[in-house]
Structure formats: structure tokens, C-alpha cells
């Protein structure tokens, strides 16, 4: 026969007491973890890139690796100062490529920078947004120069034609003046 239940008794287990993490020692600063990526992986990646640059690996390969890493950071909503550094490194490496490759790589960099800016704005990180916008301006200017649409420059060909016309005019005036004097002397 089942025993009658007494009031106040339940078959539910008692709630567990939450464990409070131990306080960290002063001077110990925990780096914020990025979703899906550890700080060690990030540092290893940066070291690999630096070693490859020093070893003389082709700039295209280095840039491609950096672009993949930045895409992961944007996807994981982990845009940080390191992202800006990686993008700057990629930009420096792109500058070592031929002009044709620069155009496509810089276009890709602009797309990545725009994505990083959106993430930083969503996270209300104004300092990071400012750095990314500064980098975007530099990349856009380099892209315009690579496409041949840089800032207006003085056209050397035009200056050469003007100089040539000036020399021709001065020469013709000199010859005319000499001829006129000679005619008067006769």
C-alpha cells in the first residue's frame, strides 16, 4: 500500500546552488573570448602570417589567408582591433602586387572593410568604426589610383604641348624680328 504523502514533501530534487567563480588575482586580465575562436588561434594565425611574409611567400597567398580570417571574424561577430591590423597587413601586401591584381584585391578588401564597419557599428564601437573608415579611405584611394582614376594630377602631356607651342611661337617671333631688321637694313 502506498504511503500517504505528507504536505510539503515533493519528489522534485533540490535546486543546485550556483557555483560562483573564484575572483581573479589583480593584474590578471582575461582576454575576451571570441565566439568560435580562441585567443591562441588568433595569435597563431598572426605569427604564421608574419613568418610567411618574412619567408617571402607570394603576397596573393598571404592576402587570401588574411581575407579568409577576416571573413570568419565578421561572420562570428568578432571584429576587433586585430581585425583592423589584419586588414592593414592585407592592404600593405596588396600594394606589392601588380596593378591588375591590386584592383581585384582592393575591391575585395573594401567589401570586407564595409562588413567589418557594419559589425563594429552594430556593437557601438565608435573607435573601431573610425579606424576602419580611415583604412577604407586609404584603400579606396589606392583603388582609384590603380584604376587610373586618382586625384586630378597635372597632365604632363598637356604641359609638354604647351611648352612646345611656346617655343615655336618664340622662335617664329625671333625669326620674324630678324627678318624685319634685315629688310630695313637693305
Coordinates of C-alpha atoms in Angstrom, one line a residue:
X1 CA 0.0 0.0 0.0
X2 CA 1.4 3.4 -0.9
X3 CA 2.1 5.7 2.0
X4 CA 0.1 8.9 2.1
X5 CA 2.1 11.9 1.2
X6 CA 2.6 14.5 3.9
X7 CA 2.1 18.1 3.0
X8 CA 5.2 19.9 1.9
X9 CA 7.1 16.9 0.6
X10 CA 7.8 16.8 -3.1
X11 CA 9.6 14.3 -5.3
X12 CA 11.5 17.1 -7.1
X13 CA 15.2 17.3 -6.5
X14 CA 16.5 20.2 -4.6
X15 CA 17.9 23.1 -6.8
X16 CA 21.6 23.1 -7.1
X17 CA 23.4 26.1 -5.7
X18 CA 25.1 28.1 -8.4
X19 CA 28.9 27.9 -8.4
X20 CA 30.5 31.3 -8.1
X21 CA 33.8 31.6 -9.9
X22 CA 36.8 32.4 -7.8
X23 CA 37.9 36.0 -8.1
X24 CA 40.9 36.6 -10.3
X25 CA 44.1 37.9 -8.9
X26 CA 44.9 41.6 -9.5
X27 CA 46.9 42.1 -12.6
X28 CA 45.4 39.1 -14.3
X29 CA 43.4 40.3 -17.2
X30 CA 41.3 37.8 -19.1
X31 CA 41.2 38.4 -22.8
X32 CA 37.7 38.4 -24.2
X33 CA 36.9 35.2 -26.0
X34 CA 35.6 35.4 -29.5
X35 CA 32.7 33.2 -30.4
X36 CA 34.0 30.1 -32.2
X37 CA 37.7 31.2 -31.9
X38 CA 40.2 31.2 -29.1
X39 CA 42.8 33.9 -28.5
X40 CA 45.6 31.3 -29.1
X41 CA 44.3 30.5 -32.6
X42 CA 44.3 34.2 -33.4
X43 CA 47.8 34.7 -32.1
X44 CA 49.0 31.6 -34.0
X45 CA 47.4 32.9 -37.2
X46 CA 49.2 36.3 -36.8
X47 CA 52.5 34.6 -36.2
X48 CA 52.0 32.3 -39.3
X49 CA 51.3 35.4 -41.5
X50 CA 54.3 37.2 -40.2
X51 CA 56.5 34.2 -40.8
X52 CA 55.2 33.8 -44.3
X53 CA 55.8 37.5 -45.1
X54 CA 59.4 37.2 -43.8
X55 CA 59.9 33.9 -45.8
X56 CA 58.9 35.7 -49.0
X57 CA 55.6 33.9 -49.7
X58 CA 53.7 35.5 -52.6
X59 CA 51.6 38.5 -51.5
X60 CA 48.5 37.0 -53.1
X61 CA 48.6 33.9 -50.9
X62 CA 49.1 36.0 -47.7
X63 CA 46.2 38.3 -48.7
X64 CA 43.9 35.3 -49.4
X65 CA 44.7 33.9 -45.9
X66 CA 44.0 37.2 -44.2
X67 CA 40.8 37.7 -46.2
X68 CA 39.5 34.3 -45.1
X69 CA 40.4 35.0 -41.4
X70 CA 38.7 38.4 -41.6
X71 CA 35.6 36.8 -43.1
X72 CA 35.5 34.4 -40.2
X73 CA 35.8 37.2 -37.7
X74 CA 33.0 39.1 -39.4
X75 CA 30.8 36.0 -39.5
X76 CA 31.5 35.3 -35.8
X77 CA 30.8 39.0 -34.9
X78 CA 34.3 39.2 -33.6
X79 CA 35.5 42.4 -35.2
X80 CA 38.3 43.9 -33.1
X81 CA 41.5 46.0 -33.2
X82 CA 43.2 42.8 -34.5
X83 CA 40.8 42.8 -37.5
X84 CA 41.9 46.3 -38.4
X85 CA 45.6 45.2 -38.1
X86 CA 44.9 42.2 -40.3
X87 CA 43.2 44.3 -42.9
X88 CA 46.1 46.8 -42.8
X89 CA 48.5 44.0 -43.3
X90 CA 46.5 42.7 -46.2
X91 CA 46.4 46.2 -47.7
X92 CA 50.2 46.5 -47.4
X93 CA 50.6 43.1 -49.1
X94 CA 48.2 44.1 -51.9
X95 CA 50.4 47.1 -52.7
X96 CA 53.2 44.7 -53.6
X97 CA 51.1 43.0 -56.3
X98 CA 50.7 44.1 -59.9
X99 CA 48.2 46.8 -60.7
X100 CA 45.7 44.4 -62.3
X101 CA 45.7 42.2 -59.2
X102 CA 45.6 45.2 -56.9
X103 CA 42.2 46.3 -58.4
X104 CA 40.5 43.0 -57.6
X105 CA 42.2 42.5 -54.2
X106 CA 41.4 46.1 -53.1
X107 CA 37.8 45.7 -54.2
X108 CA 37.6 42.6 -52.0
X109 CA 39.3 44.4 -49.2
X110 CA 36.7 47.2 -49.5
X111 CA 33.9 44.7 -49.2
X112 CA 35.5 43.2 -46.1
X113 CA 36.1 46.6 -44.5
X114 CA 32.4 47.5 -45.2
X115 CA 31.3 44.3 -43.5
X116 CA 33.6 45.0 -40.5
X117 CA 32.3 48.6 -40.2
X118 CA 28.7 47.3 -40.1
X119 CA 29.6 44.8 -37.3
X120 CA 31.5 47.5 -35.4
X121 CA 28.6 49.9 -35.7
X122 CA 26.2 47.2 -34.5
X123 CA 28.4 46.8 -31.5
X124 CA 28.5 50.6 -30.9
X125 CA 32.4 50.6 -31.1
X126 CA 32.9 54.1 -32.4
X127 CA 36.7 54.0 -32.1
X128 CA 36.9 50.8 -34.2
X129 CA 34.5 52.3 -36.7
X130 CA 36.7 55.4 -37.1
X131 CA 39.8 53.2 -37.6
X132 CA 38.0 51.1 -40.2
X133 CA 36.7 54.1 -42.0
X134 CA 40.2 55.6 -42.1
X135 CA 41.5 52.3 -43.6
X136 CA 38.6 52.2 -46.0
X137 CA 39.5 55.7 -47.3
X138 CA 43.1 54.7 -47.9
X139 CA 42.1 51.5 -49.7
X140 CA 39.5 53.4 -51.8
X141 CA 42.2 56.0 -52.8
X142 CA 44.6 53.3 -53.7
X143 CA 41.9 51.5 -55.7
X144 CA 41.2 54.7 -57.6
X145 CA 44.8 55.2 -58.4
X146 CA 45.1 51.6 -59.6
X147 CA 42.1 52.1 -61.8
X148 CA 43.7 55.2 -63.2
X149 CA 41.1 57.5 -61.6
X150 CA 43.2 59.0 -58.9
X151 CA 43.0 62.6 -57.7
X152 CA 43.4 65.1 -60.6
X153 CA 47.0 65.5 -61.4
X154 CA 48.7 67.9 -63.8
X155 CA 48.8 66.3 -67.2
X156 CA 52.4 66.1 -68.3
X157 CA 51.5 65.5 -71.9
X158 CA 49.4 68.7 -72.0
X159 CA 52.3 70.7 -70.4
X160 CA 54.7 69.3 -73.0
X161 CA 52.4 70.5 -75.8
X162 CA 52.1 73.9 -74.3
X163 CA 55.8 74.2 -73.9
X164 CA 56.4 73.1 -77.5
X165 CA 53.8 75.7 -78.7
X166 CA 55.6 78.4 -76.6
X167 CA 59.0 77.5 -78.0
X168 CA 57.6 77.5 -81.6
X169 CA 56.0 81.0 -81.0
X170 CA 59.1 82.4 -79.5
X171 CA 61.2 81.0 -82.4
X172 CA 58.9 82.4 -85.1
X173 CA 58.9 85.8 -83.4
X174 CA 62.7 85.8 -83.3
X175 CA 62.9 84.8 -86.9
X176 CA 60.3 87.4 -87.9
X177 CA 62.2 90.2 -86.0
X178 CA 65.5 89.2 -87.5
X179 CA 64.0 89.2 -91.0
X180 CA 62.4 92.6 -90.4
X181 CA 65.7 94.1 -89.3
X182 CA 67.5 92.6 -92.2
X183 CA 64.9 94.0 -94.6
X184 CA 65.2 97.5 -93.1
X185 CA 69.0 97.4 -93.5
X186 CA 68.8 96.7 -97.1

